[in-house]
CSV table of N, CA and C in Angstrom, one decimal:
chain,number,residue,atom,x,y,z
H,338,SER,N,-34.7,46.8,5.7
H,338,SER,CA,-35.9,46.6,6.5
H,338,SER,C,-36.2,47.8,7.3
H,339,SER,N,-37.4,48.2,7.4
H,339,SER,CA,-37.8,49.5,8.0
H,339,SER,C,-37.8,49.3,9.5
H,340,SER,N,-37.4,50.4,10.2
H,340,SER,CA,-37.3,50.3,11.7
H,340,SER,C,-38.7,50.1,12.3
H,341,GLY,N,-38.8,49.3,13.3
H,341,GLY,CA,-40.1,49.1,13.9
H,341,GLY,C,-40.9,48.0,13.3
H,342,SER,N,-40.4,47.5,12.2
H,342,SER,CA,-41.2,46.4,11.5
H,342,SER,C,-41.0,45.1,12.3
H,343,ILE,N,-42.1,44.4,12.5
H,343,ILE,CA,-42.1,43.1,13.2
H,343,ILE,C,-41.6,42.0,12.2
H,344,TYR,N,-42.3,42.0,11.0
H,344,TYR,CA,-41.9,41.0,10.0
H,344,TYR,C,-42.0,41.6,8.6
H,345,ASN,N,-41.0,41.3,7.9
H,345,ASN,CA,-41.0,41.8,6.5
H,345,ASN,C,-40.6,40.6,5.6
H,346,PRO,N,-41.5,40.1,4.8
H,346,PRO,CA,-41.2,38.9,3.9
H,346,PRO,C,-39.9,39.1,3.1
H,347,SER,N,-39.5,40.3,2.8
H,347,SER,CA,-38.3,40.5,2.0
H,347,SER,C,-37.0,40.4,2.9
H,348,ASP,N,-37.1,40.3,4.2
H,348,ASP,CA,-35.9,40.0,5.0
H,348,ASP,C,-35.5,38.6,5.0
H,349,VAL,N,-34.7,38.2,4.0
H,349,VAL,CA,-34.3,36.8,3.9
H,349,VAL,C,-33.2,36.4,4.8
H,350,ASP,N,-32.5,37.3,5.4
H,350,ASP,CA,-31.4,37.0,6.3
H,350,ASP,C,-31.8,37.1,7.8
H,351,VAL,N,-33.0,36.8,8.1
H,351,VAL,CA,-33.5,36.9,9.4
H,351,VAL,C,-33.6,35.6,10.1
H,352,VAL,N,-33.2,35.5,11.3
H,352,VAL,CA,-33.3,34.3,12.2
H,352,VAL,C,-34.1,34.7,13.4
H,353,SER,N,-35.1,33.9,13.7
H,353,SER,CA,-36.0,34.2,14.8
H,353,SER,C,-35.8,33.1,15.9
H,354,GLY,N,-36.1,33.4,17.1
H,354,GLY,CA,-36.0,32.4,18.2
H,354,GLY,C,-36.6,33.0,19.4
H,355,PRO,N,-36.5,32.1,20.5
H,355,PRO,CA,-37.0,32.6,21.8
H,355,PRO,C,-36.1,33.6,22.4
H,356,ARG,N,-36.6,34.3,23.4
H,356,ARG,CA,-35.8,35.3,24.1
H,356,ARG,C,-34.5,34.7,24.7
H,357,THR,N,-34.7,33.5,25.3
H,357,THR,CA,-33.5,32.8,25.8
H,357,THR,C,-33.6,31.4,25.3
H,358,CYS,N,-32.4,30.8,25.1
H,358,CYS,CA,-32.3,29.4,24.6
H,358,CYS,C,-32.1,28.5,25.8
H,359,GLU,N,-32.8,27.4,25.8
H,359,GLU,CA,-32.7,26.4,26.8
H,359,GLU,C,-31.8,25.3,26.4
H,360,MET,N,-31.1,24.7,27.3
H,360,MET,CA,-30.2,23.6,27.0
H,360,MET,C,-31.0,22.3,26.6
H,361,GLU,N,-32.3,22.4,26.8
H,361,GLU,CA,-33.1,21.2,26.4
H,361,GLU,C,-33.5,21.2,24.9
H,362,SER,N,-32.8,22.0,24.1
H,362,SER,CA,-33.1,22.1,22.7
H,362,SER,C,-33.0,20.7,22.0
H,363,CYS,N,-32.3,19.8,22.6
H,363,CYS,CA,-32.2,18.5,22.0
H,363,CYS,C,-33.3,17.5,22.3
H,364,PHE,N,-34.3,18.0,23.2
H,364,PHE,CA,-35.4,17.1,23.6
H,364,PHE,C,-36.4,17.1,22.4
H,365,ILE,N,-37.0,15.9,22.3
H,365,ILE,CA,-38.0,15.7,21.3
H,365,ILE,C,-39.4,15.7,22.0
H,366,TYR,N,-40.2,16.7,21.8
H,366,TYR,CA,-41.5,16.8,22.4
H,366,TYR,C,-42.5,16.0,21.7
H,367,ASN,N,-43.5,15.4,22.4
H,367,ASN,CA,-44.6,14.6,21.8
H,367,ASN,C,-44.1,13.3,21.2
H,368,PHE,N,-43.1,12.8,21.7
H,368,PHE,CA,-42.6,11.4,21.2
H,368,PHE,C,-42.2,10.6,22.4
H,369,ASP,N,-42.5,9.3,22.3
H,369,ASP,CA,-42.1,8.3,23.3
H,369,ASP,C,-41.1,7.3,22.7
H,370,TYR,N,-40.1,7.0,23.4
H,370,TYR,CA,-39.2,5.9,23.0
H,370,TYR,C,-39.7,4.7,23.7
H,371,SER,N,-40.7,4.0,23.0
H,371,SER,CA,-41.4,2.9,23.6
H,371,SER,C,-40.5,1.7,23.7
H,372,GLY,N,-40.6,0.9,24.8
H,372,GLY,CA,-39.8,-0.3,25.0
H,372,GLY,C,-38.4,0.0,25.3
H,373,ASN,N,-37.5,-0.9,25.2
H,373,ASN,CA,-36.1,-0.8,25.6
H,373,ASN,C,-35.8,-0.2,27.0
H,374,ASP,N,-36.8,-0.5,27.9
H,374,ASP,CA,-36.6,0.0,29.3
H,374,ASP,C,-35.5,-0.7,30.0
H,375,ILE,N,-34.8,0.0,30.8
H,375,ILE,CA,-33.7,-0.6,31.6
H,375,ILE,C,-34.4,-1.0,32.9
H,376,LYS,N,-34.3,-2.3,33.2
H,376,LYS,CA,-34.9,-2.9,34.4
H,376,LYS,C,-34.5,-2.1,35.7
H,377,ASP,N,-35.5,-1.8,36.5
H,377,ASP,CA,-35.2,-1.1,37.8
H,377,ASP,C,-34.8,0.4,37.6
H,378,HIS,N,-35.0,0.9,36.4
H,378,HIS,CA,-34.6,2.3,36.2
H,378,HIS,C,-35.7,3.1,35.6
H,379,SER,N,-36.9,3.0,36.2
H,379,SER,CA,-38.0,3.8,35.9
H,379,SER,C,-38.3,4.6,37.2
H,380,TYR,N,-38.3,5.9,37.1
H,380,TYR,CA,-38.4,6.8,38.2
H,380,TYR,C,-39.7,7.6,38.3
H,381,THR,N,-40.1,7.8,39.6
H,381,THR,CA,-41.4,8.6,39.8
H,381,THR,C,-41.0,9.9,40.5
H,382,ASN,N,-41.9,10.8,40.6
H,382,ASN,CA,-41.7,12.1,41.2
H,382,ASN,C,-40.6,12.9,40.6
H,383,ILE,N,-40.4,12.8,39.3
H,383,ILE,CA,-39.4,13.5,38.5
H,383,ILE,C,-40.1,14.8,38.0
H,384,ASN,N,-39.6,16.0,38.2
H,384,ASN,CA,-40.3,17.2,37.9
H,384,ASN,C,-40.1,17.8,36.5
H,385,SER,N,-39.1,17.3,35.8
H,385,SER,CA,-38.9,17.9,34.4
H,385,SER,C,-38.1,16.9,33.5
H,386,PRO,N,-38.2,17.2,32.2
H,386,PRO,CA,-37.4,16.4,31.3
H,386,PRO,C,-35.9,16.5,31.6
H,387,LYS,N,-35.5,17.6,32.0
H,387,LYS,CA,-34.0,17.8,32.4
H,387,LYS,C,-33.7,16.9,33.5
H,388,ALA,N,-34.5,16.8,34.6
H,388,ALA,CA,-34.2,16.0,35.7
H,388,ALA,C,-34.2,14.5,35.2
H,389,CYS,N,-35.1,14.2,34.3
H,389,CYS,CA,-35.1,12.8,33.8
H,389,CYS,C,-33.8,12.5,33.0
H,390,GLN,N,-33.3,13.5,32.2
H,390,GLN,CA,-32.1,13.3,31.5
H,390,GLN,C,-30.9,13.1,32.5
H,391,LEU,N,-30.9,13.7,33.6
H,391,LEU,CA,-29.9,13.5,34.6
H,391,LEU,C,-30.0,12.1,35.2
H,392,LYS,N,-31.2,11.6,35.4
H,392,LYS,CA,-31.3,10.2,35.8
H,392,LYS,C,-30.7,9.3,34.8
H,393,CYS,N,-30.9,9.5,33.5
H,393,CYS,CA,-30.4,8.7,32.5
H,393,CYS,C,-28.8,8.8,32.5
H,394,GLN,N,-28.3,10.0,32.8
H,394,GLN,CA,-26.8,10.1,32.9
H,394,GLN,C,-26.2,9.3,34.0
H,395,GLU,N,-27.0,9.1,35.1
H,395,GLU,CA,-26.6,8.3,36.2
H,395,GLU,C,-26.7,6.9,36.0
H,396,THR,N,-27.3,6.4,34.9
H,396,THR,CA,-27.5,5.0,34.6
H,396,THR,C,-26.5,4.6,33.5
H,397,ALA,N,-25.6,3.7,33.8
H,397,ALA,CA,-24.5,3.3,32.9
H,397,ALA,C,-25.0,2.9,31.5
H,398,THR,N,-26.1,2.1,31.4
H,398,THR,CA,-26.5,1.6,30.1
H,398,THR,C,-27.5,2.5,29.4
H,399,CYS,N,-27.9,3.6,30.0
H,399,CYS,CA,-28.9,4.5,29.4
H,399,CYS,C,-28.4,5.3,28.2
H,400,ALA,N,-29.1,5.2,27.1
H,400,ALA,CA,-28.7,5.9,25.9
H,400,ALA,C,-29.7,7.1,25.7
H,401,VAL,N,-31.0,6.8,26.0
H,401,VAL,CA,-32.0,7.8,25.8
H,401,VAL,C,-33.0,7.7,27.0
H,402,PHE,N,-33.9,8.7,27.1
H,402,PHE,CA,-35.0,8.7,28.1
H,402,PHE,C,-36.3,9.1,27.5
H,403,THR,N,-37.4,8.8,28.3
H,403,THR,CA,-38.7,9.3,28.0
H,403,THR,C,-39.3,9.8,29.3
H,404,TYR,N,-39.8,11.0,29.2
H,404,TYR,CA,-40.4,11.6,30.4
H,404,TYR,C,-41.9,11.8,30.2
H,405,ASP,N,-42.7,11.5,31.2
H,405,ASP,CA,-44.2,11.7,31.1
H,405,ASP,C,-44.5,12.7,32.2
H,406,ALA,N,-44.8,14.0,31.7
H,406,ALA,CA,-45.0,15.1,32.6
H,406,ALA,C,-46.2,14.9,33.5
H,407,SER,N,-47.3,14.4,32.9
H,407,SER,CA,-48.6,14.3,33.6
H,407,SER,C,-48.4,13.3,34.8
H,408,ALA,N,-47.6,12.2,34.6
H,408,ALA,CA,-47.4,11.2,35.7
H,408,ALA,C,-46.1,11.5,36.5
H,409,LYS,N,-45.3,12.5,36.0
H,409,LYS,CA,-44.0,12.8,36.6
H,409,LYS,C,-43.1,11.5,36.6
H,410,GLN,N,-43.2,10.7,35.6
H,410,GLN,CA,-42.4,9.5,35.5
H,410,GLN,C,-41.3,9.6,34.4
H,411,CYS,N,-40.2,9.0,34.7
H,411,CYS,CA,-39.0,9.0,33.8
H,411,CYS,C,-38.6,7.6,33.6
H,412,GLY,N,-38.4,7.3,32.3
H,412,GLY,CA,-37.9,5.9,32.0
H,412,GLY,C,-36.5,6.0,31.3
H,413,ALA,N,-35.5,5.3,31.8
H,413,ALA,CA,-34.2,5.2,31.2
H,413,ALA,C,-34.3,4.1,30.2
H,414,LYS,N,-33.7,4.3,29.0
H,414,LYS,CA,-33.9,3.4,27.9
H,414,LYS,C,-32.5,3.1,27.3
H,415,THR,N,-32.4,1.9,26.7
H,415,THR,CA,-31.2,1.5,26.0
H,415,THR,C,-31.1,1.9,24.5
H,416,SER,N,-32.3,2.3,24.0
H,416,SER,CA,-32.4,2.6,22.6
H,416,SER,C,-33.6,3.5,22.2
H,417,SER,N,-33.4,4.2,21.2
H,417,SER,CA,-34.6,5.1,20.7
H,417,SER,C,-35.3,4.4,19.6
H,418,SER,N,-35.1,3.1,19.4
H,418,SER,CA,-35.7,2.4,18.2
H,418,SER,C,-37.2,2.3,18.3
H,419,GLY,N,-37.8,2.4,19.5
H,419,GLY,CA,-39.3,2.4,19.6
H,419,GLY,C,-40.0,3.7,19.5
H,420,LYS,N,-39.3,4.7,18.8
H,420,LYS,CA,-39.8,6.1,18.7
H,420,LYS,C,-41.2,6.1,18.1
H,421,LYS,N,-42.2,6.7,18.8
H,421,LYS,CA,-43.5,6.8,18.3
H,421,LYS,C,-44.2,8.1,18.8
H,422,PRO,N,-45.1,8.7,18.1
H,422,PRO,CA,-45.8,9.9,18.6
H,422,PRO,C,-46.6,9.6,19.8
H,423,ASP,N,-46.5,10.5,20.8
H,423,ASP,CA,-47.3,10.5,22.0
H,423,ASP,C,-47.3,11.9,22.6
H,424,ASN,N,-48.4,12.5,22.5
H,424,ASN,CA,-48.4,13.9,22.9
H,424,ASN,C,-48.3,14.2,24.5
H,425,THR,N,-48.1,13.1,25.2
H,425,THR,CA,-47.9,13.3,26.7
H,425,THR,C,-46.5,13.1,27.1
H,426,LYS,N,-45.6,12.8,26.1
H,426,LYS,CA,-44.2,12.4,26.5
H,426,LYS,C,-43.2,13.4,25.9
H,427,VAL,N,-42.0,13.5,26.5
H,427,VAL,CA,-40.9,14.2,26.0
H,427,VAL,C,-39.7,13.2,26.1
H,428,SER,N,-39.0,13.1,25.0
H,428,SER,CA,-37.9,12.1,25.0
H,428,SER,C,-36.6,12.8,24.6
H,429,GLY,N,-35.5,12.2,24.9
H,429,GLY,CA,-34.2,12.8,24.5
H,429,GLY,C,-33.0,11.9,24.7
H,430,PRO,N,-31.9,12.4,24.3
H,430,PRO,CA,-30.6,11.6,24.5
H,430,PRO,C,-30.0,11.7,25.9
H,431,ARG,N,-29.1,10.9,26.1
H,431,ARG,CA,-28.4,10.9,27.4
H,431,ARG,C,-27.8,12.3,27.7
H,432,THR,N,-27.2,12.9,26.7
H,432,THR,CA,-26.7,14.3,26.9
H,432,THR,C,-27.0,15.1,25.6
H,433,CYS,N,-27.2,16.4,25.8
H,433,CYS,CA,-27.4,17.3,24.7
H,433,CYS,C,-26.0,17.8,24.4
H,434,LYS,N,-25.7,18.1,23.1
H,434,LYS,CA,-24.4,18.6,22.8
H,434,LYS,C,-24.0,19.9,23.6
H,435,THR,N,-25.0,20.7,23.9
H,435,THR,CA,-24.7,21.9,24.7
H,435,THR,C,-24.3,21.6,26.1
H,436,LEU,N,-24.6,20.3,26.6
H,436,LEU,CA,-24.2,20.0,28.0
H,436,LEU,C,-22.8,19.4,28.0
H,437,GLN,N,-22.2,19.0,26.9
H,437,GLN,CA,-20.9,18.4,26.9
H,437,GLN,C,-19.8,19.4,27.0
H,438,ALA,N,-18.8,19.1,27.7
H,438,ALA,CA,-17.7,20.0,27.8
H,438,ALA,C,-17.0,20.2,26.4
H,439,PRO,N,-16.5,21.3,26.1
H,439,PRO,CA,-15.9,21.5,24.8
H,439,PRO,C,-14.7,20.6,24.7
H,440,PRO,N,-14.4,20.1,23.5
H,440,PRO,CA,-13.2,19.2,23.3
H,440,PRO,C,-11.9,19.9,23.7
H,441,THR,N,-11.1,19.2,24.3
H,441,THR,CA,-9.8,19.8,24.6
H,441,THR,C,-8.8,19.6,23.5
H,442,THR,N,-8.0,20.6,23.2
H,442,THR,CA,-7.1,20.5,22.1
H,442,THR,C,-5.7,20.2,22.6
H,443,THR,N,-5.1,19.2,22.0
H,443,THR,CA,-3.7,18.9,22.4
H,443,THR,C,-2.8,19.2,21.2
H,444,LYS,N,-1.6,19.6,21.5
H,444,LYS,CA,-0.7,19.9,20.5
H,444,LYS,C,-0.1,18.6,20.0
H,445,ALA,N,0.0,18.5,18.7
H,445,ALA,CA,0.6,17.3,18.1
H,445,ALA,C,2.1,17.3,18.4
H,446,PRO,N,2.6,16.1,18.7
H,446,PRO,CA,4.0,16.0,19.0
H,446,PRO,C,4.8,16.5,17.7
H,447,THR,N,5.9,17.2,18.0
H,447,THR,CA,6.7,17.7,16.9
H,447,THR,C,7.9,16.7,16.7
H,448,THR,N,8.2,16.4,15.5
H,448,THR,CA,9.3,15.5,15.2
H,448,THR,C,10.5,16.4,14.7
H,449,THR,N,11.7,16.0,15.1
H,449,THR,CA,12.8,16.8,14.6
H,449,THR,C,13.8,15.9,13.8
């Protein structure tokens, strides 16, 4: 590939992406997990999908969440089974893989 080239169709080994990666890469934009609401776990004045995800993590039975940015509302949900398109919502899991601590490795016991 020539120096200074922005895009060359012959560059088959190219990966593109944003300048920085956000931990919210597991969020699903423009989708609502309709229904499956956890009683008394709908929150207002929530400022971001990330903050909504944290509310889900604080709720024992929460599996997924849906965030409505225009209303600043967050709903903790037990299931993603009601997934439907909605361009005002952002939904996601209780945790993103990038948020989880790496697995700890333990040495297998040795037998003699």
